[in-house]
GROMACS .gro file of C-alpha atoms in nm:
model
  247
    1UNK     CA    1  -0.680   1.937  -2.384
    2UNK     CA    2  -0.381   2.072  -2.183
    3UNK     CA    3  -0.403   1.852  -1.850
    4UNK     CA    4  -0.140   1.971  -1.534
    5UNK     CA    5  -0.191   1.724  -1.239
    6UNK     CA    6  -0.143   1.393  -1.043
    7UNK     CA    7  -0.311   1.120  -1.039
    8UNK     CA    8  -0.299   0.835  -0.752
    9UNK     CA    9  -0.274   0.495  -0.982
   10UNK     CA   10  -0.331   0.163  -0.826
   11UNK     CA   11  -0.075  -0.067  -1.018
   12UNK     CA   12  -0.200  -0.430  -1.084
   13UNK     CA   13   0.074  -0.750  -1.052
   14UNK     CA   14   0.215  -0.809  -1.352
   15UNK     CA   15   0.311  -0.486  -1.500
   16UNK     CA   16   0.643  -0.265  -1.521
   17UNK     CA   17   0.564   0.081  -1.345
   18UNK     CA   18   0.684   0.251  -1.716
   19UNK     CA   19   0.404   0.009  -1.934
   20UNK     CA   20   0.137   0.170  -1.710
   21UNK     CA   21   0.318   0.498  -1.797
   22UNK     CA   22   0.303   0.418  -2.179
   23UNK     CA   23  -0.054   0.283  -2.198
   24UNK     CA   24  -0.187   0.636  -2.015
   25UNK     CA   25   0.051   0.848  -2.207
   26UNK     CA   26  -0.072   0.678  -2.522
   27UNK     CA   27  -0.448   0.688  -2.440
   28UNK     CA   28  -0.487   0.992  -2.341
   29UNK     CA   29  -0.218   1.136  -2.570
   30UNK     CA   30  -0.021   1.324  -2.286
   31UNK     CA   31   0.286   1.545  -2.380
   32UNK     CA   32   0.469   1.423  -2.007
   33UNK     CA   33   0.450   1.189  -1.782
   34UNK     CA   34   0.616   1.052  -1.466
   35UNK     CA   35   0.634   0.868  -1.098
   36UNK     CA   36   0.754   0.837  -0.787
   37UNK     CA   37   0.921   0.563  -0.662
   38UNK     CA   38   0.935   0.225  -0.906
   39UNK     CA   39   0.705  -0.074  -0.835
   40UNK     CA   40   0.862  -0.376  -0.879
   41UNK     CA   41   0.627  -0.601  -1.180
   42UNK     CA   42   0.514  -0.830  -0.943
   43UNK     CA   43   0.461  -0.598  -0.688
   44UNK     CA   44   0.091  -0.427  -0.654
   45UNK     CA   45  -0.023  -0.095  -0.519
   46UNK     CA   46  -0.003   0.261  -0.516
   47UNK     CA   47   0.192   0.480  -0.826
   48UNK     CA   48   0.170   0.838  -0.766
   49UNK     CA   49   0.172   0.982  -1.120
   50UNK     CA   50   0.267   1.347  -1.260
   51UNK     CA   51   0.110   1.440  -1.596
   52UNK     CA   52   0.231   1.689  -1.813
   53UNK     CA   53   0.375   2.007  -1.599
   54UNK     CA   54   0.297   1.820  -1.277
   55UNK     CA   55   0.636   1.631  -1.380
   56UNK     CA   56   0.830   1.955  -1.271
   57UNK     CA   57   0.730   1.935  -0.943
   58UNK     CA   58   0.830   1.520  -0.880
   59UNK     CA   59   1.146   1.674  -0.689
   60UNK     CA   60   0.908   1.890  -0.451
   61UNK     CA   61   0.714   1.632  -0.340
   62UNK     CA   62   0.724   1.565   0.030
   63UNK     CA   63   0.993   1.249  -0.008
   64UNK     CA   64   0.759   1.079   0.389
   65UNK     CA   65   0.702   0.720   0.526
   66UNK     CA   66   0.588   0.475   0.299
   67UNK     CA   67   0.351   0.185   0.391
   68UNK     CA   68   0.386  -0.182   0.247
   69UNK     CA   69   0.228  -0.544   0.351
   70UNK     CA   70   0.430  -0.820   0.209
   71UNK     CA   71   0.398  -1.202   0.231
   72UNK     CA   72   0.641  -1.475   0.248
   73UNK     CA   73   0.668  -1.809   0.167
   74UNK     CA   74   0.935  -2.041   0.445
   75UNK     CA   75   1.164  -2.270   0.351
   76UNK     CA   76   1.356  -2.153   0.000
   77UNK     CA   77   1.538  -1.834  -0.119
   78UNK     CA   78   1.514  -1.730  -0.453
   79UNK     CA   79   1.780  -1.542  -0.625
   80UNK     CA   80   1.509  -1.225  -0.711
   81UNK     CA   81   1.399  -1.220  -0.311
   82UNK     CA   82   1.081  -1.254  -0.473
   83UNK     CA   83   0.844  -1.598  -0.644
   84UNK     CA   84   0.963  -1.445  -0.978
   85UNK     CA   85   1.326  -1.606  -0.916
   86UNK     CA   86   1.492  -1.948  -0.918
   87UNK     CA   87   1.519  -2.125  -0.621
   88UNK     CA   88   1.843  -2.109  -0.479
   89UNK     CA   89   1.894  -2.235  -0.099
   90UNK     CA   90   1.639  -2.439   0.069
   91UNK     CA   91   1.576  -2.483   0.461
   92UNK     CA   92   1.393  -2.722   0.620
   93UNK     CA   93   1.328  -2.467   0.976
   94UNK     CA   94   1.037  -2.274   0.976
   95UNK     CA   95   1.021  -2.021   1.240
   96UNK     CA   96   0.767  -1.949   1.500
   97UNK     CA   97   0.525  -1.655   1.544
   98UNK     CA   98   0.794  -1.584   1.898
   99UNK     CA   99   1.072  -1.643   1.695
  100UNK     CA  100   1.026  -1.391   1.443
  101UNK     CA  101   0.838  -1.150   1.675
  102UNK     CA  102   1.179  -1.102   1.865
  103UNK     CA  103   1.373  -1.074   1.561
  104UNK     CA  104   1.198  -0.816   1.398
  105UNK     CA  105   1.228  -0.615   1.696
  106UNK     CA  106   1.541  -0.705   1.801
  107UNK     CA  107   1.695  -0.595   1.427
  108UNK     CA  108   1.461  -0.430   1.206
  109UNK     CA  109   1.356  -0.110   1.370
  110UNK     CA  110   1.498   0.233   1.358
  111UNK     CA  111   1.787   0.259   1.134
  112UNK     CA  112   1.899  -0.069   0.924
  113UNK     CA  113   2.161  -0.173   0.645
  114UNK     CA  114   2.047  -0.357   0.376
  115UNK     CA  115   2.171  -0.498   0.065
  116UNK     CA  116   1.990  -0.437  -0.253
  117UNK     CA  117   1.833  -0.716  -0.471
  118UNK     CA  118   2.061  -0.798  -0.714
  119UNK     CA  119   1.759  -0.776  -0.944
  120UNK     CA  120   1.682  -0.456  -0.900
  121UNK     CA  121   1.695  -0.147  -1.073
  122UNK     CA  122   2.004   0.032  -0.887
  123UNK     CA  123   2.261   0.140  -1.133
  124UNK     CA  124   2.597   0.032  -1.180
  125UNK     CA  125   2.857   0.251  -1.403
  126UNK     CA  126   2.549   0.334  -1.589
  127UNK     CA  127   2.376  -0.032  -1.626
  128UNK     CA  128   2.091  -0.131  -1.449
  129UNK     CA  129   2.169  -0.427  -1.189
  130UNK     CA  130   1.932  -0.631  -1.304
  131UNK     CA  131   2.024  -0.628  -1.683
  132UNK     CA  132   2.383  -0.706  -1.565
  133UNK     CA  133   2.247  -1.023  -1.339
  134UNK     CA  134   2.056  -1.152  -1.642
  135UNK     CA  135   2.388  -1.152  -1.815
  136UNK     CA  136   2.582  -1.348  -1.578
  137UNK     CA  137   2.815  -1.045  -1.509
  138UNK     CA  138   2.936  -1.047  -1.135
  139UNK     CA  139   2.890  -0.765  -0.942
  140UNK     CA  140   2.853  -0.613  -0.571
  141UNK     CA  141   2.566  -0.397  -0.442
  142UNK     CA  142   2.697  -0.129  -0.132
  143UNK     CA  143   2.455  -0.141   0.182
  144UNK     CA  144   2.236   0.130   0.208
  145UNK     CA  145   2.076   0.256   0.543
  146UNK     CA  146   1.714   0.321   0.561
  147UNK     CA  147   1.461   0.352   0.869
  148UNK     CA  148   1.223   0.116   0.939
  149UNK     CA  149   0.916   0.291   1.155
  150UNK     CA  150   0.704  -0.007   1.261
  151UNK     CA  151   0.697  -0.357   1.157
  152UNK     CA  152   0.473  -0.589   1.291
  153UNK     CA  153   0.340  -0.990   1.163
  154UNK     CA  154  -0.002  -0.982   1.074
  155UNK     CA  155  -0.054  -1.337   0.987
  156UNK     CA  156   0.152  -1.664   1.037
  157UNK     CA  157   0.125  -2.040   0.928
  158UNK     CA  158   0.393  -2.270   1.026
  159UNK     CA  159   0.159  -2.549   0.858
  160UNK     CA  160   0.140  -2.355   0.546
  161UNK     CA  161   0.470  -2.189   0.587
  162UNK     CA  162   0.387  -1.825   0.573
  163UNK     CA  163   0.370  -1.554   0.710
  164UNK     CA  164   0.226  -1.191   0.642
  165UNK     CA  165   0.350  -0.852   0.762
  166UNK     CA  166   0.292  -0.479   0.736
  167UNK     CA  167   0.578  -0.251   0.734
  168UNK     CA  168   0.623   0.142   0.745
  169UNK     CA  169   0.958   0.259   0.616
  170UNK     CA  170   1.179   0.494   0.428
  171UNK     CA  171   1.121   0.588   0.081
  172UNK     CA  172   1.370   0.383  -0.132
  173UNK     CA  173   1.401   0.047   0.107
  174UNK     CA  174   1.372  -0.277  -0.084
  175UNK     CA  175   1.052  -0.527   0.119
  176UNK     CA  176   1.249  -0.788  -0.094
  177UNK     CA  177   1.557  -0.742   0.055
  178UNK     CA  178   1.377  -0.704   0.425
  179UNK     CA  179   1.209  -1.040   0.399
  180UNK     CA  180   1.552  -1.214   0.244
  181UNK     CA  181   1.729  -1.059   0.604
  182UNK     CA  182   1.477  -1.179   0.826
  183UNK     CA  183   1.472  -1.497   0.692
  184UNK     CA  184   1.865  -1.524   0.727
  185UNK     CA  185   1.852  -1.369   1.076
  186UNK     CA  186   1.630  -1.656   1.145
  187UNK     CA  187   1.904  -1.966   1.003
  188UNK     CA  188   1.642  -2.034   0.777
  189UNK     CA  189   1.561  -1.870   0.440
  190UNK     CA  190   1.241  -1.657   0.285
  191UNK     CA  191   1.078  -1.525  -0.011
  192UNK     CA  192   0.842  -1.256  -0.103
  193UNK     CA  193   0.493  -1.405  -0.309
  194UNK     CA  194   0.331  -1.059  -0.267
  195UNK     CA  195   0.391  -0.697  -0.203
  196UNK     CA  196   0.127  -0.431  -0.183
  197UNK     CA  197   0.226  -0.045  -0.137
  198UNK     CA  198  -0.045   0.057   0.088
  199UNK     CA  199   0.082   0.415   0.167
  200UNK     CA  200   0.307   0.685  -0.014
  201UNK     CA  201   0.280   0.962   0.194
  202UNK     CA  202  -0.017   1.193   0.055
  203UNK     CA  203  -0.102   0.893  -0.131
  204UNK     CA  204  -0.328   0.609  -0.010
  205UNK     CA  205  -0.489   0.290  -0.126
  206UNK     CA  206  -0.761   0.446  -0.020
  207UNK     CA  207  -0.784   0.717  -0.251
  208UNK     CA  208  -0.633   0.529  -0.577
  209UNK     CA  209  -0.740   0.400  -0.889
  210UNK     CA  210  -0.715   0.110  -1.117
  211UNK     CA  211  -0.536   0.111  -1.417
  212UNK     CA  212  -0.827  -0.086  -1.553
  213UNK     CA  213  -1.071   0.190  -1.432
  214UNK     CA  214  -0.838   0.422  -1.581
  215UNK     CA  215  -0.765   0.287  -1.907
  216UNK     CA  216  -1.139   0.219  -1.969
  217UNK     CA  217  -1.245   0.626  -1.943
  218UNK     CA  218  -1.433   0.663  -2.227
  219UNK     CA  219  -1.239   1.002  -2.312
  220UNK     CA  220  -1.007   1.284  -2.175
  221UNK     CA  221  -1.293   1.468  -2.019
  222UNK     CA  222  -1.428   1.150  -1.784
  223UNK     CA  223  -1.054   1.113  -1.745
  224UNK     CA  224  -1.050   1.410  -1.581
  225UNK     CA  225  -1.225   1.346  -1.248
  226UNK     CA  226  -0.938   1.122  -1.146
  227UNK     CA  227  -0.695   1.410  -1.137
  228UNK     CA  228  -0.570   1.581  -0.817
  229UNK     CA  229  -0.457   1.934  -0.821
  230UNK     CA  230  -0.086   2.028  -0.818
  231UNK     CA  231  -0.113   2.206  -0.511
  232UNK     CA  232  -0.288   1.959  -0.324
  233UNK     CA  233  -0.014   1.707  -0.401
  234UNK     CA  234   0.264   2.000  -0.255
  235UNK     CA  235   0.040   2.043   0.089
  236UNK     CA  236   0.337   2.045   0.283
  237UNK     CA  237   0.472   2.389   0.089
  238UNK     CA  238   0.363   2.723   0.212
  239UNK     CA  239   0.219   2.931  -0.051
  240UNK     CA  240   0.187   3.304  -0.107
  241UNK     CA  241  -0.072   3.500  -0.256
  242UNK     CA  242   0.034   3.752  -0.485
  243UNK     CA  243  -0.225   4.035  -0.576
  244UNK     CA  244  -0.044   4.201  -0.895
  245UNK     CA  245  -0.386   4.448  -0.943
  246UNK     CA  246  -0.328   4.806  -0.951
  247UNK     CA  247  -0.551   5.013  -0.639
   0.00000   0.00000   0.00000
């Protein structure tokens, strides 16, 4: 059965955005597939998906704010930015709720630079950054502006030594990197132990699915009531009715 849509995955921890790809491509025998913007493994949340002809249209989609909550752990940095990394500078501060409060606002609203993750997937003459950081290859990431809408701290533990936040932000800005910046900012260091995508502009949390959910769809036909129409996805493109009938 020829399928053309989207489909709003929820991606678990622990998975690369392009296994999800393969294991819905392979179960449901799909001739295309693609995504919009890459979830980190550990990362969690929503994976707009484009089966089939949908893929033509990845380009169109309205490229809006995207929504994230991440948490972080005070005290260490980690060479990832993330709990995935080694542990690479340690700090004994931990800041207060005021403390970080001010800084956020101070530097991480409206436009920003930030650095990349080394381990990330940026390319580099071709290679992807983080292949070329496995190997031990030295290299240097260029900062990259992006716009930061709203940040705000929606939990914090000094006795624990974390802290939760929910940010709204440009498509293609790295929470990792965010979290490593604050925590410098601050004289004291930061990683992230969990980010959620909450938000990718048509698509919601809300309105997603699990790849479990997914996966477990007996065939192609209960598949099917997971799908969103092409043109519901492109909302934000006027459209023209064409009557081709002879009078």
């Amino acid at each position: 059965m020829n399928i053309n849509a989207w489909i709003n995955l929820y991606k678990p921890s622990g998975y690369s955005s392009a296994y999800c790809l393969t294991l819905l491509k392979k179960k449901f025998k799909l001739k295309k597939i693609g995504h919009l913007g890459t979830l980190d493994p550990m990362a969690e949340g929503v994976l707009p998906i484009a089966i089939n002809e949908a893929t033509k249209t990845i380009s169109l989609v309205n490229k809006s704010k995207k929504t994230y909550s991440f948490d972080v752990k005070w005290g260490e940095q980690t060479d990832t930015f993330d709990q995935e990394g080694k542990i690479i500078n340690k700090s004994s501060k931990i800041p207060t709720y005021e403390e970080i409060k001010y800084e956020i606002k101070k530097n991480f609203l409206g436009l920003i630079e930030q650095t990349p993750p080394s381990y990330s997937a940026k390319r580099i003459n071709g290679k992807r950054a983080y292949e070329m950081a496995r190997d031990g290859i030295s290299f240097k990431l260029h900062k990259i502006k992006k716009k930061i809408y709203g940040i705000r701290i929606t939990e914090h533990s000094i006795i624990n030594k974390k802290s939760s936040f929910l940010v709204v932000c440009d498509s293609g800005t790295y929470v990792r990197s965010i979290a490593n910046e604050i925590g410098i900012r601050l004289k004291t260091f930061c990683y992230c132990t969990k980010i959620v995508r909450l938000r990718d502009g048509f698509f919601s949390k809300k309105n997603s699915y699990s790849l479990k959910n997914l996966i477990n769809s007996e065939n192609i036909i209960n598949f099917k009531k997971y799908l969103l129409e092409i043109k519901s996805v492109l909302y934000h493109i006027p459209t023209i009715e064409i009557n081709d009938k002879k009078l």
